[in-house]
PDB file of C-alpha atoms in Angstrom:
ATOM      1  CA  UNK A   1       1.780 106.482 -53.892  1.00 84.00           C
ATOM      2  CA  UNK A   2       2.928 108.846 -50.831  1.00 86.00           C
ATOM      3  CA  UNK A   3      -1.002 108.632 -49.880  1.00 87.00           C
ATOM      4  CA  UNK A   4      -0.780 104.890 -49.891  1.00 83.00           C
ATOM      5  CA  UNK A   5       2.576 105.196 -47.937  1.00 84.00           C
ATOM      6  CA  UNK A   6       1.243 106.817 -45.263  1.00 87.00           C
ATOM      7  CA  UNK A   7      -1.956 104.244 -44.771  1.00 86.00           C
ATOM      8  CA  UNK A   8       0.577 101.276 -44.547  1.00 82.00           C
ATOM      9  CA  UNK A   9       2.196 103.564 -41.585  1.00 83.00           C
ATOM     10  CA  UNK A  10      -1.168 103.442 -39.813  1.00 84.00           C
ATOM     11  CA  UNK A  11      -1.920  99.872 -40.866  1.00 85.00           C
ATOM     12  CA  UNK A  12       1.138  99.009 -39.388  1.00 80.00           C
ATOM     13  CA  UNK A  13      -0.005 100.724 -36.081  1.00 81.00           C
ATOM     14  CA  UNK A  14      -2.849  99.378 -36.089  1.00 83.00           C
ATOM     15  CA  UNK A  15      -1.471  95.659 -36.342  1.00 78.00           C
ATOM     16  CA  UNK A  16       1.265  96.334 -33.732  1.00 76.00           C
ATOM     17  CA  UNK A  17      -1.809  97.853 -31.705  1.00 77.00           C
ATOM     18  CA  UNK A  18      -4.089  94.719 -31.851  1.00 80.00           C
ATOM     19  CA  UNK A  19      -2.367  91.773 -32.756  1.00 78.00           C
ATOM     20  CA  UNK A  20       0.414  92.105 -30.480  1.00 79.00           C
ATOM     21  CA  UNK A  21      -2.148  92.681 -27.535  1.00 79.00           C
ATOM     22  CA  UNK A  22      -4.172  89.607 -28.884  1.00 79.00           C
ATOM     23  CA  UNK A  23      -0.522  87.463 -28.096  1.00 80.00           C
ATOM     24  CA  UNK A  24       0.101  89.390 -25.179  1.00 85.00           C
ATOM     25  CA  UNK A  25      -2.999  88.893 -23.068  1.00 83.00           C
ATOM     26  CA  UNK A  26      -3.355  85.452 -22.549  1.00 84.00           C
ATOM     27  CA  UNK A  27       0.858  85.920 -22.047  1.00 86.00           C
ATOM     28  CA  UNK A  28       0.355  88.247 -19.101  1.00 87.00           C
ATOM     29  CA  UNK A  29      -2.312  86.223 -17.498  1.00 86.00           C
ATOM     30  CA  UNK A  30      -0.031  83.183 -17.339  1.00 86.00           C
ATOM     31  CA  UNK A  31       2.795  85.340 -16.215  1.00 87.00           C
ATOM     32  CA  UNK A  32       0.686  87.227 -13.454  1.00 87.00           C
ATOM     33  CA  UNK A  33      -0.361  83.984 -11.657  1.00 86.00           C
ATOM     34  CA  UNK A  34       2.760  82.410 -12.504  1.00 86.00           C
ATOM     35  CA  UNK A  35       4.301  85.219 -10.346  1.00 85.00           C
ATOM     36  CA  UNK A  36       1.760  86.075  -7.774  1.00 84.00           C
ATOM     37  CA  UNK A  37      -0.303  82.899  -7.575  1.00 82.00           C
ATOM     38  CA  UNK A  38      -3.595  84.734  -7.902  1.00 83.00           C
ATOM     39  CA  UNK A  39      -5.980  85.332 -10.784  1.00 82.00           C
ATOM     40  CA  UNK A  40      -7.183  89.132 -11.437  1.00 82.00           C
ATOM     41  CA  UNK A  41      -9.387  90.901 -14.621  1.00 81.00           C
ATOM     42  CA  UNK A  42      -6.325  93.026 -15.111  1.00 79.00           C
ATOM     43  CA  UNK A  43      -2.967  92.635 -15.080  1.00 77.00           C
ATOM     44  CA  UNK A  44       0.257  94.810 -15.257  1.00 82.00           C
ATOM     45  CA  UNK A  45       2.144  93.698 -18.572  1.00 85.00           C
ATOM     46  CA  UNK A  46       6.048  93.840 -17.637  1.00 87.00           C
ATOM     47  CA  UNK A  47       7.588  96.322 -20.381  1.00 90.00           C
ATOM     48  CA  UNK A  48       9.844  92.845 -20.854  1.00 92.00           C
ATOM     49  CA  UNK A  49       6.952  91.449 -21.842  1.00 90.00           C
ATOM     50  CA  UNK A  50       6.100  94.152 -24.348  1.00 86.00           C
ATOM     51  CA  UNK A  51       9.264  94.515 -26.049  1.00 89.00           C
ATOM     52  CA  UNK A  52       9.399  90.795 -26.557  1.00 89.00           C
ATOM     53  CA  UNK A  53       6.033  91.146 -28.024  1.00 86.00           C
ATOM     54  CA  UNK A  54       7.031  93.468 -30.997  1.00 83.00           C
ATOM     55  CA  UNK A  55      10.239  91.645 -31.483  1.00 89.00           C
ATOM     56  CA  UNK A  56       8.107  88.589 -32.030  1.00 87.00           C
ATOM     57  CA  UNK A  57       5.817  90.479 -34.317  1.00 83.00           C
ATOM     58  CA  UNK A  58       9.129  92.077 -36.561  1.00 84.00           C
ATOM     59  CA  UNK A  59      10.529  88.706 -36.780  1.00 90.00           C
ATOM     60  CA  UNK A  60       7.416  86.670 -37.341  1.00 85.00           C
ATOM     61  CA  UNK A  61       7.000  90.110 -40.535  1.00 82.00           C
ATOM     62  CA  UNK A  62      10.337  89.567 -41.458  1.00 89.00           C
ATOM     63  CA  UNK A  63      10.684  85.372 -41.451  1.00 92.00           C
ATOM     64  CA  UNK A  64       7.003  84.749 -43.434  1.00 86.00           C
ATOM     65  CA  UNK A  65       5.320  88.316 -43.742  1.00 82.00           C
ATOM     66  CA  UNK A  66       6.121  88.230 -47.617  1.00 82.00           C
ATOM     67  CA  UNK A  67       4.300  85.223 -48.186  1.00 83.00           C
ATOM     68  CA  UNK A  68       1.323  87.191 -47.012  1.00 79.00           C
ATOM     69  CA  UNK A  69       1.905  89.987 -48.704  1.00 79.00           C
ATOM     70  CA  UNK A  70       2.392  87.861 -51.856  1.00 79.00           C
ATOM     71  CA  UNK A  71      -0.793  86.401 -51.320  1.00 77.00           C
ATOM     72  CA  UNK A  72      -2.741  89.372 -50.867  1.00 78.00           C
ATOM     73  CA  UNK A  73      -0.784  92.092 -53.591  1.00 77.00           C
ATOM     74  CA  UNK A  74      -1.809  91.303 -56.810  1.00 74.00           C
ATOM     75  CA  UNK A  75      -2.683  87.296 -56.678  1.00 82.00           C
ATOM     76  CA  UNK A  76      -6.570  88.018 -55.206  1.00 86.00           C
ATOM     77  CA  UNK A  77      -7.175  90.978 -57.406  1.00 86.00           C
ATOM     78  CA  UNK A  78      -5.798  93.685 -58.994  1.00 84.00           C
ATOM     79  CA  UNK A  79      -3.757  96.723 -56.409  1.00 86.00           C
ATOM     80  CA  UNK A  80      -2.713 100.180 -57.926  1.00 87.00           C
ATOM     81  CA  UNK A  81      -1.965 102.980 -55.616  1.00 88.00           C
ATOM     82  CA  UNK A  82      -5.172 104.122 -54.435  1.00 89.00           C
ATOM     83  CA  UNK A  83      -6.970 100.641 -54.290  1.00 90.00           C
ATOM     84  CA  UNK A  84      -3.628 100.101 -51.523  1.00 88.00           C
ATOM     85  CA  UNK A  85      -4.845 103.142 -49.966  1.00 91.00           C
ATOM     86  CA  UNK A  86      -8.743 101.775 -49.959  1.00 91.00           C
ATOM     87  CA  UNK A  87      -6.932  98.483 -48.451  1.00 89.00           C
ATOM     88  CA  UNK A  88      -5.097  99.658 -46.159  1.00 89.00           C
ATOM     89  CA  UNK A  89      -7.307 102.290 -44.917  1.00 92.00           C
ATOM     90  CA  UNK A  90     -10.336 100.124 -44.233  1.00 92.00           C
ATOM     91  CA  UNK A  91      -8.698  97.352 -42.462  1.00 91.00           C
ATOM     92  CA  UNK A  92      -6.730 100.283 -40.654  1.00 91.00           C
ATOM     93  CA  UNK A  93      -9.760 101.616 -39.331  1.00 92.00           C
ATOM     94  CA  UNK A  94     -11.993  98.326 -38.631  1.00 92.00           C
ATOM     95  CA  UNK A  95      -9.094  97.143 -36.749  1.00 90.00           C
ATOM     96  CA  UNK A  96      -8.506 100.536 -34.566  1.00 90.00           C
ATOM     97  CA  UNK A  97     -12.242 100.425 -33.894  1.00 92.00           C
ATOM     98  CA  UNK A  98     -12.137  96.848 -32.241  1.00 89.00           C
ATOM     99  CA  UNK A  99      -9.249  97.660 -30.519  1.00 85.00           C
ATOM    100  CA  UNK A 100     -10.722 100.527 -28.982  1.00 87.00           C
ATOM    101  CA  UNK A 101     -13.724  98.241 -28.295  1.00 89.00           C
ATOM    102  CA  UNK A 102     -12.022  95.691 -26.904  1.00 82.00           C
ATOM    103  CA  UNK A 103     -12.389  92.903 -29.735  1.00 84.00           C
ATOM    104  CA  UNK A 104      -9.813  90.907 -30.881  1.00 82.00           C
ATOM    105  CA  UNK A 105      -9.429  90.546 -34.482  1.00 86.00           C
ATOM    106  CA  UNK A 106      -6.980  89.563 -37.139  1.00 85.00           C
ATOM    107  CA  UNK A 107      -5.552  92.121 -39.044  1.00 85.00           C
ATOM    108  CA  UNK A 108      -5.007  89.339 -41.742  1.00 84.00           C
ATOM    109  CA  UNK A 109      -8.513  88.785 -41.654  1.00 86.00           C
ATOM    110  CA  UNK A 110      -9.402  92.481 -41.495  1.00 89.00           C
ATOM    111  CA  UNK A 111      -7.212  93.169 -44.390  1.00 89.00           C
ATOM    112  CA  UNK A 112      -7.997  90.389 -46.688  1.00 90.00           C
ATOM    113  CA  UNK A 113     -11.867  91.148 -46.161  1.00 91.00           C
ATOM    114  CA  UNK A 114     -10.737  94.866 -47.819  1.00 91.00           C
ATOM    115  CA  UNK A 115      -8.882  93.096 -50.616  1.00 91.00           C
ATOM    116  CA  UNK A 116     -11.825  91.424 -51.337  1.00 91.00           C
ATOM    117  CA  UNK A 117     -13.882  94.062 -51.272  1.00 92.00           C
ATOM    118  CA  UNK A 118     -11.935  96.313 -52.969  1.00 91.00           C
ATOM    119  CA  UNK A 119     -11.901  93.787 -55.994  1.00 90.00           C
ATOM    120  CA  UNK A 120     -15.518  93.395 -55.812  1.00 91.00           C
ATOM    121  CA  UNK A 121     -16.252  96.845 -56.350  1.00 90.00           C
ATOM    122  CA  UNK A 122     -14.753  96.474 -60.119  1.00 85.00           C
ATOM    123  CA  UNK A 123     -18.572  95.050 -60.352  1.00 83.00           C
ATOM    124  CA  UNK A 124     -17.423  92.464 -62.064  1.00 86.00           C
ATOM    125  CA  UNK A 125     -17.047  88.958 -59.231  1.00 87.00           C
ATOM    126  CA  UNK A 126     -14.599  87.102 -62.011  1.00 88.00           C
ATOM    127  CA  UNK A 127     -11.719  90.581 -60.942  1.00 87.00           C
ATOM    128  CA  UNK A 128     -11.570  88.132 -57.516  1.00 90.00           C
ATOM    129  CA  UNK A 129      -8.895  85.157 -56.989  1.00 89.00           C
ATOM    130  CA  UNK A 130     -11.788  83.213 -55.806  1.00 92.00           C
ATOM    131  CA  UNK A 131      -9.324  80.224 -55.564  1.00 91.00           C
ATOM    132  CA  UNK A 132      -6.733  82.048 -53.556  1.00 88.00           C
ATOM    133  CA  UNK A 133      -9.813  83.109 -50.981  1.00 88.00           C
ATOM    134  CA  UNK A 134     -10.698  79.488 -50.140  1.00 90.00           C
ATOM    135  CA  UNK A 135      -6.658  78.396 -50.093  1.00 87.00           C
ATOM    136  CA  UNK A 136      -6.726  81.627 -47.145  1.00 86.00           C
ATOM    137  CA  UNK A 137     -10.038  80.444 -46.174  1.00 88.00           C
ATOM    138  CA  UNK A 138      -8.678  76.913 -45.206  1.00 90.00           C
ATOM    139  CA  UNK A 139      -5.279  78.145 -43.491  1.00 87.00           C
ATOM    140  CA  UNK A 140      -7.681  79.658 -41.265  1.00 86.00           C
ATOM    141  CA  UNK A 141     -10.265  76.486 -40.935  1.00 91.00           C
ATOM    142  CA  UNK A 142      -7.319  74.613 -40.149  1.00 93.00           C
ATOM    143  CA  UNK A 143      -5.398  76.620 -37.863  1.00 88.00           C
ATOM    144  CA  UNK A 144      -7.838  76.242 -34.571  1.00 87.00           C
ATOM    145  CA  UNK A 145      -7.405  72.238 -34.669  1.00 93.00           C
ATOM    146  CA  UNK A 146      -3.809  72.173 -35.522  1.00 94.00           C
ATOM    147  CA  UNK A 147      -3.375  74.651 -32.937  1.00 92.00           C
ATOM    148  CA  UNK A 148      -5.562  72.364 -30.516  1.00 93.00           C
ATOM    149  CA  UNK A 149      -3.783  69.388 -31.579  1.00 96.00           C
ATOM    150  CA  UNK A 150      -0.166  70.321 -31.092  1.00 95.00           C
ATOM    151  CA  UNK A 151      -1.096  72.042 -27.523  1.00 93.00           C
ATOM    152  CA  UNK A 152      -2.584  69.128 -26.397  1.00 94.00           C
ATOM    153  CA  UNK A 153       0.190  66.485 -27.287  1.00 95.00           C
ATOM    154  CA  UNK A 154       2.771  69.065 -25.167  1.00 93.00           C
ATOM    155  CA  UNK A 155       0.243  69.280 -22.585  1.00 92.00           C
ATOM    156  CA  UNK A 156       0.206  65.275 -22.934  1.00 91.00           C
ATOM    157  CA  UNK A 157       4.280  65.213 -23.063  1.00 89.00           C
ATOM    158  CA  UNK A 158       4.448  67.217 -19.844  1.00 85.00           C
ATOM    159  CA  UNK A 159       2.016  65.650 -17.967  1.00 84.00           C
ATOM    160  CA  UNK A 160       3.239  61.866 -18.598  1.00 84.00           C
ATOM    161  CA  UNK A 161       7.035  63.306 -18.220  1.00 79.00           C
ATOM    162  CA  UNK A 162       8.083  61.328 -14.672  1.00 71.00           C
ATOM    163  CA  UNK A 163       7.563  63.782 -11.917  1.00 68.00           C
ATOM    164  CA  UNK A 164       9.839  64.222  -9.135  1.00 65.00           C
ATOM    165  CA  UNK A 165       7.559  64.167  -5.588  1.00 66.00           C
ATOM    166  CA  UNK A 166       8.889  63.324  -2.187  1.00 65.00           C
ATOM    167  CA  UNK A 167       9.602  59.623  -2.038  1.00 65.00           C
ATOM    168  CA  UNK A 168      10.457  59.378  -5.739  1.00 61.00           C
ATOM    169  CA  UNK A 169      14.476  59.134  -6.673  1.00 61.00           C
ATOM    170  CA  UNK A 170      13.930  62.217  -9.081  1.00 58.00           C
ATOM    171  CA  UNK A 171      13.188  64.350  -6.760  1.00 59.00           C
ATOM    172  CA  UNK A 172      15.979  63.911  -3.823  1.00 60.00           C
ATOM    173  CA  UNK A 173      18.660  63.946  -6.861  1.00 60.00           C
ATOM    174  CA  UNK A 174      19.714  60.540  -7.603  1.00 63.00           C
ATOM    175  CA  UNK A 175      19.247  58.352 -11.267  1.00 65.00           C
ATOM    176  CA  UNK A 176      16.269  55.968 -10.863  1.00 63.00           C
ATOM    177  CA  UNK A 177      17.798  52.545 -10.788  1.00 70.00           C
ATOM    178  CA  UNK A 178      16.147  51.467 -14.267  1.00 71.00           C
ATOM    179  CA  UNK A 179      18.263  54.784 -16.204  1.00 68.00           C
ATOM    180  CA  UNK A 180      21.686  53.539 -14.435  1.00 68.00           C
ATOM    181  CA  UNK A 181      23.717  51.660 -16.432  1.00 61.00           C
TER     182      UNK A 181
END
């Protein structure tokens, strides 16, 4: 158990470590020409930017992370103390690897790809939750378009939202005559 303790320490790095850069890096980009105007292949990450990162990460862990955890422990196949180690260790490392690389991956993938593996070596493919992989499976499917979806009807929202340009009673302060009452 202290062995599998100390692989969920290094998991945990390892999540911090590459899913909080996958959420940063498009976040810095925007920020950098948001602030300068100009587009570059690197950019400075503000240490704001950073800690508001991992606070997003604890609370995002701490709001719905036990619904993955549930998921995962025990409902796709059978964990004792050293498959958790197995777990935790493999995603830990396949994770590190691409973050040293440069490739960014899902930790929630990575992991749930050593769940399943980890069941599979029983050598038996019935000592898998073959139902709770495809319900995983299609949160992922699904994810891009909804994603896609609800981005574009914002990006929709703000660019029909009345806009104020010189000329235009919204921009030199005063209530366009058909909002007075």
């Amino acid at each position: 158990k202290f062995v599998q303790l100390v692989s969920c320490c290094f998991f945990s790095v390892s999540h911090g470590a590459n899913d909080v850069a996958n959420a940063v890096g498009p976040f810095a980009a925007v920020w950098m020409v948001y602030e300068s105007g100009t587009t570059a292949k690197k950019a400075e990450v503000p240490i704001w930017l950073k800690i508001y990162a991992a606070l997003a990460l604890d609370i995002g862990l701490l709001t719905m992370g036990h619904h993955i955890m549930a998921a995962l422990g025990n409902r796709m196949t059978l964990i004792s103390p050293s498959r958790g180690f197995c777990i935790e260790s493999g995603a830990m490392f396949t994770v590190m690897v691409a973050s040293k690389v440069g490739l960014p991956v899902s930790t929630t993938h990575c992991i749930t790809g050593a769940t399943v593996g980890v069941g599979l070596c029983n050598g038996n493919a019935k000592s898998v939750n073959w139902k709770s992989c495809a319900v995983i499976f299609g949160g992922w499917i699904i994810t891009c378009p909804a994603a896609a979806f609800i981005t574009g009807m914002l990006f929709w929202g703000v660019c029909t939202s009345p806009t104020p340009v010189p000329g235009n009673e919204i921009f030199e302060g005063r209530v366009p005559e058909e909002f007075r009452s």
